[in-house]
XYZ file of N, CA and C in Angstrom:
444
model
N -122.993 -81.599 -35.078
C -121.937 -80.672 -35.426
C -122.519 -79.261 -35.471
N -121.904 -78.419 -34.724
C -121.908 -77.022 -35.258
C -121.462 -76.494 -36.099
N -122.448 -75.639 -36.985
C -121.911 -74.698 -37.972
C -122.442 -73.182 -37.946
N -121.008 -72.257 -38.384
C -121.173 -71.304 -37.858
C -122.302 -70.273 -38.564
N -123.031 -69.576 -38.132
C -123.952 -68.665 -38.950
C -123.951 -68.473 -39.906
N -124.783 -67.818 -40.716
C -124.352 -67.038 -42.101
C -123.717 -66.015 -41.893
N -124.214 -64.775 -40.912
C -123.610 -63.427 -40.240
C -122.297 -64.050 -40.194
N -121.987 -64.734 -39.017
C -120.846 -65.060 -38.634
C -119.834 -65.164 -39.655
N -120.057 -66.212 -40.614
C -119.055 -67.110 -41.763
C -119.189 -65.023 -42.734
N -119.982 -64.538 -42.713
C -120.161 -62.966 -43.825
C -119.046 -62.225 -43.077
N -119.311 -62.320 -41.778
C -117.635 -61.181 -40.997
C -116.817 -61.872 -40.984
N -116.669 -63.255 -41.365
C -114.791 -63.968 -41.417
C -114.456 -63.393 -42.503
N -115.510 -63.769 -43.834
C -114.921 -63.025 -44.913
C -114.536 -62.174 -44.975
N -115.335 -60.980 -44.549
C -114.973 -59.893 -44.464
C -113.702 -59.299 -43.728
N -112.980 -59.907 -42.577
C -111.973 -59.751 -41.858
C -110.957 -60.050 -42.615
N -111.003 -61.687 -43.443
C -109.885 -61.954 -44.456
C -109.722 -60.993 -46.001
N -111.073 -60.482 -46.063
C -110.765 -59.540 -47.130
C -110.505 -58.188 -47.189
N -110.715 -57.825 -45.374
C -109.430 -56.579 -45.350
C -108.378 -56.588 -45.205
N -107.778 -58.362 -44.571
C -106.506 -58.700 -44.424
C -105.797 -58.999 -45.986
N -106.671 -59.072 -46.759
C -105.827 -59.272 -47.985
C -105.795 -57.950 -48.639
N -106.957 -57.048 -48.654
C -106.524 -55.837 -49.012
C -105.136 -54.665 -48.619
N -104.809 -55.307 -47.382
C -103.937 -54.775 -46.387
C -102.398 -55.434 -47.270
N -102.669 -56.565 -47.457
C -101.615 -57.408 -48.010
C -101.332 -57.388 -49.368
N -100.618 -56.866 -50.010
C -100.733 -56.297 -51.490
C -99.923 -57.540 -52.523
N -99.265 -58.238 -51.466
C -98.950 -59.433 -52.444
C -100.289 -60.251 -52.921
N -99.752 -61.283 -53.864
C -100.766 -61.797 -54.518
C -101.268 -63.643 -53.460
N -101.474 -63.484 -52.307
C -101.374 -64.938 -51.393
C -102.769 -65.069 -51.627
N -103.067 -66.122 -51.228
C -104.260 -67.122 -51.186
C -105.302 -66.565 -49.665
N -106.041 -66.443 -50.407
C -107.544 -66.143 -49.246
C -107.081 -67.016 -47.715
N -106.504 -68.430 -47.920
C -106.220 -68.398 -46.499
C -104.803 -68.566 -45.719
N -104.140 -68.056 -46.642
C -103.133 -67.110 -45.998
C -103.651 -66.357 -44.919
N -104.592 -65.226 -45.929
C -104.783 -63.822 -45.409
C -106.062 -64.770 -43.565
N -106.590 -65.950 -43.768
C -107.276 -66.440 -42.938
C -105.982 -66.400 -41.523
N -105.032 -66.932 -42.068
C -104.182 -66.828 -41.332
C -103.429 -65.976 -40.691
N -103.382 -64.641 -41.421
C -103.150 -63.609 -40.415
C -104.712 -62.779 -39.534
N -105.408 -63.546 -39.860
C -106.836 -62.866 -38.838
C -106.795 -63.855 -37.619
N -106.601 -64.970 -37.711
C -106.188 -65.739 -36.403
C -104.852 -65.022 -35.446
N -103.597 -64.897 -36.857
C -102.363 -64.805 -35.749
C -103.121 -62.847 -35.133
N -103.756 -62.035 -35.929
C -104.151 -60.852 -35.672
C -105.124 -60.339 -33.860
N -105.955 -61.624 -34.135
C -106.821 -62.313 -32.591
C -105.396 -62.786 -31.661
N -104.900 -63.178 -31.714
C -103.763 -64.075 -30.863
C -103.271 -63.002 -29.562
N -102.747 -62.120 -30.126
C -102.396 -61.131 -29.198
C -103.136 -60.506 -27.837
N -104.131 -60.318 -28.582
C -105.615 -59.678 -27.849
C -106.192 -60.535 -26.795
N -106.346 -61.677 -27.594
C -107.101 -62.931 -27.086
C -106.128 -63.376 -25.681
N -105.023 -63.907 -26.004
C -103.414 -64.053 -25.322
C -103.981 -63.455 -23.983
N -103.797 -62.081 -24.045
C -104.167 -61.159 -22.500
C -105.708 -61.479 -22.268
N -106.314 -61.904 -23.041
C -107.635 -62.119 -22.062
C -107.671 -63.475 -21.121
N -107.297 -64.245 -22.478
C -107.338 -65.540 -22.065
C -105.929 -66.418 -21.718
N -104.997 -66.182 -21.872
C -103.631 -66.676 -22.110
C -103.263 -67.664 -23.324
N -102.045 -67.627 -23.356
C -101.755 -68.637 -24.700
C -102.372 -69.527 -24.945
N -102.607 -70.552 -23.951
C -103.053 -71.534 -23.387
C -104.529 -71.424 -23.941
N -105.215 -70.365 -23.544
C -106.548 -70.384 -23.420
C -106.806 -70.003 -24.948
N -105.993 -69.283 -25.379
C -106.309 -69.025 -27.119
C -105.612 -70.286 -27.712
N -105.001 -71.213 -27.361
C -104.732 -72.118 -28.217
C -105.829 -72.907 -28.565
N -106.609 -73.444 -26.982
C -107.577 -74.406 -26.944
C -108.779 -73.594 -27.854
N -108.777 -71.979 -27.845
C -110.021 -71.895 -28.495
C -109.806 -72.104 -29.886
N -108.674 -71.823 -30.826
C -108.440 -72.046 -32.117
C -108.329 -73.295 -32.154
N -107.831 -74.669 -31.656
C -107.478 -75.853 -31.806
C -109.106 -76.312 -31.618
N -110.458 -75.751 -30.819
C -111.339 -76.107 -31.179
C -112.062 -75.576 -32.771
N -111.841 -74.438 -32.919
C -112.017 -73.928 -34.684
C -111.739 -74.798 -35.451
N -110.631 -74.749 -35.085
C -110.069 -75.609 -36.040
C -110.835 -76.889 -36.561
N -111.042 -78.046 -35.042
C -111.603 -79.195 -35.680
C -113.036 -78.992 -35.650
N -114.168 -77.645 -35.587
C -115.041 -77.462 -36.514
C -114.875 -77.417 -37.952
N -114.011 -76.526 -37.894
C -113.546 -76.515 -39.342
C -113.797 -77.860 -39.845
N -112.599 -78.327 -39.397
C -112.562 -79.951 -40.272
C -113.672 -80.657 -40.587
N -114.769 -80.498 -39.243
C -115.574 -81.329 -39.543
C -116.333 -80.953 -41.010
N -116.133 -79.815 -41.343
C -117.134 -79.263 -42.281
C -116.237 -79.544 -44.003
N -114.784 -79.168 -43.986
C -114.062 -78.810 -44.945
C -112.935 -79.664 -44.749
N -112.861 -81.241 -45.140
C -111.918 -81.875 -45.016
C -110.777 -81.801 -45.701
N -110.841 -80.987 -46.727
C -109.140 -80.533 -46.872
C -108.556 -79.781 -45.833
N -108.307 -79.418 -44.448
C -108.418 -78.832 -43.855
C -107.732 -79.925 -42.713
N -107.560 -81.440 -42.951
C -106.922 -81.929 -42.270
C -105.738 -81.759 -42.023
N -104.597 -81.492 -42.472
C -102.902 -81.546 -42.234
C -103.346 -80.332 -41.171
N -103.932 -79.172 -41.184
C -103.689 -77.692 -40.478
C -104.218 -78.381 -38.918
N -102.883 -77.599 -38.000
C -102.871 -78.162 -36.879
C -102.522 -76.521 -35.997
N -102.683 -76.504 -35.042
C -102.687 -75.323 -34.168
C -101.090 -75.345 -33.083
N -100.048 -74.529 -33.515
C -98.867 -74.982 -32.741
C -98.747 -74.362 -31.291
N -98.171 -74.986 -30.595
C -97.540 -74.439 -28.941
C -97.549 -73.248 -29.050
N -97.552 -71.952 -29.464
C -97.828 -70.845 -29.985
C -98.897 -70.351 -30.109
N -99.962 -70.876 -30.544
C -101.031 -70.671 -30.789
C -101.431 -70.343 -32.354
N -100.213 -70.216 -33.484
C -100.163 -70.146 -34.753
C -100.647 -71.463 -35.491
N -100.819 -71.855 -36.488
C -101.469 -72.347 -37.568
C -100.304 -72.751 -38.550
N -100.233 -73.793 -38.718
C -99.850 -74.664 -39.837
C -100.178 -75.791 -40.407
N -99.361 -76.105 -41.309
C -99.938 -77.015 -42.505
C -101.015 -76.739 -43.385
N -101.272 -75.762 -44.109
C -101.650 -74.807 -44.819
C -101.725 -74.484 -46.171
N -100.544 -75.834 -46.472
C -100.746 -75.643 -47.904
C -101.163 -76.355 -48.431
N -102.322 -75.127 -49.426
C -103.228 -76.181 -50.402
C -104.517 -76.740 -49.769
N -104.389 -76.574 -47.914
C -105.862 -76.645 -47.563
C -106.534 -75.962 -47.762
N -107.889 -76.541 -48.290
C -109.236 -75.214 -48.369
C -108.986 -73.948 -49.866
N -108.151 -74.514 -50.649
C -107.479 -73.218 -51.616
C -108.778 -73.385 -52.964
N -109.108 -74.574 -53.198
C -109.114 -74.609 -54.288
C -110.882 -74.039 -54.236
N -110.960 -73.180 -55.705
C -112.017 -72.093 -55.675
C -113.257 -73.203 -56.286
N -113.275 -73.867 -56.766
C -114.294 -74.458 -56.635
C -114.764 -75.939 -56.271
N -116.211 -76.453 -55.510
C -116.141 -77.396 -54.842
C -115.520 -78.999 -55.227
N -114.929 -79.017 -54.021
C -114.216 -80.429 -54.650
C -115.137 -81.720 -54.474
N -115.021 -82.574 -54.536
C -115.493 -84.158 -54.055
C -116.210 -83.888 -52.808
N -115.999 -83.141 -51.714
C -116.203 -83.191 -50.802
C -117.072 -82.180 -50.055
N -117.226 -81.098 -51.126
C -117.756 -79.994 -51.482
C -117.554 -79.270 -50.380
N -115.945 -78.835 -50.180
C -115.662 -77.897 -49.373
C -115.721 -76.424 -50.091
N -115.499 -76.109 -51.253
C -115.477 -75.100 -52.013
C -114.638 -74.306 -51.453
N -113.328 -74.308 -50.818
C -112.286 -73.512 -50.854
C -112.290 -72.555 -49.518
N -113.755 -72.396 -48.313
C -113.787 -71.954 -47.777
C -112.822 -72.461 -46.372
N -111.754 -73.361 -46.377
C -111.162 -74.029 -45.288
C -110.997 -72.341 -44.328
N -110.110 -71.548 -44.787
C -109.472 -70.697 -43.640
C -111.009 -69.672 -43.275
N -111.848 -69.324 -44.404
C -112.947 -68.263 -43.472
C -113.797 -69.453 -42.569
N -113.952 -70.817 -42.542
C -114.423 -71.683 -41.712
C -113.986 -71.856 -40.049
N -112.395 -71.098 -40.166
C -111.706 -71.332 -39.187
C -112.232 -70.420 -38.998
N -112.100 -68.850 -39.424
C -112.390 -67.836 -38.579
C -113.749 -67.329 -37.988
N -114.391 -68.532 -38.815
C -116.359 -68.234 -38.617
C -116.258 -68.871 -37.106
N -115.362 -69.810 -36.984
C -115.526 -70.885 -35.756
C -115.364 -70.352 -34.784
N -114.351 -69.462 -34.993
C -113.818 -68.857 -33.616
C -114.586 -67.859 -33.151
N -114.967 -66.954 -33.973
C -115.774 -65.892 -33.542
C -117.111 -66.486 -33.498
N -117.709 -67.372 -33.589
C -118.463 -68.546 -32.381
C -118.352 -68.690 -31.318
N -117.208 -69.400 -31.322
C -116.450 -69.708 -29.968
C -116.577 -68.209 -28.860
N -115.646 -67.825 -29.218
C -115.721 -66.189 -29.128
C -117.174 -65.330 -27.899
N -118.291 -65.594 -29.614
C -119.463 -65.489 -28.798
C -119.580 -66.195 -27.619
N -120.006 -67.341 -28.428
C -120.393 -68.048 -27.081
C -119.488 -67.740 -25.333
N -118.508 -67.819 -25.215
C -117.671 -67.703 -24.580
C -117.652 -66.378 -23.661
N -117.566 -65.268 -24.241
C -117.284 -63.891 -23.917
C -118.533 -63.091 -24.240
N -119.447 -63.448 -25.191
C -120.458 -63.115 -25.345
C -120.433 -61.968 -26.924
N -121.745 -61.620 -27.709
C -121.644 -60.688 -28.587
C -120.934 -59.509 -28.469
N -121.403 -58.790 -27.220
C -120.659 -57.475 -27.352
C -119.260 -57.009 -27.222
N -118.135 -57.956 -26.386
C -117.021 -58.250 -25.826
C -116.314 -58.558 -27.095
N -117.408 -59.449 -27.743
C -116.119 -60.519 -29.469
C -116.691 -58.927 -30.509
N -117.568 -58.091 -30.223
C -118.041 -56.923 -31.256
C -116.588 -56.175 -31.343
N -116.458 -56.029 -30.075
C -115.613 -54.788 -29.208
C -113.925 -55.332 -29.476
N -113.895 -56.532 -29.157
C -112.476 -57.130 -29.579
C -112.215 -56.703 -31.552
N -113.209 -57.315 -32.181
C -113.403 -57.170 -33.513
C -112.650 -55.937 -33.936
N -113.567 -54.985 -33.876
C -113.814 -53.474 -33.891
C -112.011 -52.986 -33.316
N -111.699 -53.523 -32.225
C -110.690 -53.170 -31.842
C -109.205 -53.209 -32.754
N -108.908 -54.778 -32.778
C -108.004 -55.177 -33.937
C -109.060 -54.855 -35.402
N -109.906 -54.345 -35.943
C -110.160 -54.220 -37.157
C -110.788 -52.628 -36.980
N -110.716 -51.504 -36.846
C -111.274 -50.852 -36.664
C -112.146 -50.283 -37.966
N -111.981 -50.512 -39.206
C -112.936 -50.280 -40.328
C -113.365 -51.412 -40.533
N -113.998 -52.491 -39.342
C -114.797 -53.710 -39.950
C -115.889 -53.204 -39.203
N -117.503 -53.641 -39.920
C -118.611 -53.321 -39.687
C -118.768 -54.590 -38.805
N -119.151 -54.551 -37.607
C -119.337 -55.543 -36.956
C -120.841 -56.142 -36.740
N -122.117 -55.110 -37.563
C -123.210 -55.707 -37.621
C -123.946 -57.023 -37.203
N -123.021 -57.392 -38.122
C -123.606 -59.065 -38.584
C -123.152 -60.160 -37.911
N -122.213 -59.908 -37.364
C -121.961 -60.753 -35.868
C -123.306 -61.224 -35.205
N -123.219 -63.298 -35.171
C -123.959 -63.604 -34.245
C -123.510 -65.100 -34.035
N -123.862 -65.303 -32.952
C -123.255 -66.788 -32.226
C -124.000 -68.041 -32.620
N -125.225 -67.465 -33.263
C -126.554 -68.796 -33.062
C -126.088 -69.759 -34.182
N -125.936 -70.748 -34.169
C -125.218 -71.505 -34.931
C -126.832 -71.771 -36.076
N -126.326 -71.794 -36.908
C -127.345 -71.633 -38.468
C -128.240 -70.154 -38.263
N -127.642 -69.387 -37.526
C -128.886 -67.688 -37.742
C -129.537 -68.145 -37.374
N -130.172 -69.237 -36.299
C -131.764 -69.371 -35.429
C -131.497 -69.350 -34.317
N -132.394 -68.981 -33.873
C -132.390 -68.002 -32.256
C -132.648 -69.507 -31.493
């Protein structure tokens, strides 16, 4: 199984915690996970087509799972959006299974993996940067556990 970096899984957070800063209601960390996916969708869409951003989130996704099994019901729709959502990955500290609540920044660590790998660092920097323009894109890296 792959798992995504430390860098990597540090800029999901960081993407969901400008998406929640942005979001002034009081929603759940992966809510806000959920608008950094539907936020990629658009972008991604014209690079790759629906199609091609579905398959890359529907693979996130079952990284995800493999890692954070509350995280099972969430399924990737004909759309390329995200559901079944509630209550996966929410709860703040580790359960039985010791997912510790990270279900939605797992998704977004995955993708911007994927991402890398795929399109490469500077292309997923540049996409980043693009839809986030006050995210530090530093710490971006593809190597699955930070080893080269």
């Amino acid at each position: 199984m792959s798992t995504a970096s430390p860098n990597t899984r540090a800029l999901a957070r960081r993407l969901i915690a400008i998406e929640a800063a942005r979001d002034e209601s009081s929603g759940a960390a992966t809510v806000w996970a959920v608008q950094v996916c539907d936020r990629f969708r658009v972008p991604l869409a014209r690079l790759v087509g629906v199609a091609g951003y579905r398959s890359l989130l529907s693979r996130a996704v079952a990284l995800a799972k493999a890692e954070v099994t509350s995280l099972s019901p969430v399924q990737v729709r004909q759309d390329g959006s995200l559901e079944g959502f509630s209550g996966a990955g929410l709860s703040p500290t580790p359960g039985p299974d010791g997912d510790g609540g990270d279900g939605g920044a797992a998704i977004v660590a995955h993708l911007l993996g994927l991402l890398v790998t795929f399109i490469g660092e500077p292309l997923t920097r540049q996409l980043v940067c693009d839809v986030w323009p006050d995210a530090a894109t530093d710490e971006i890296d593809g190597r699955a556990g930070g080893q080269p």
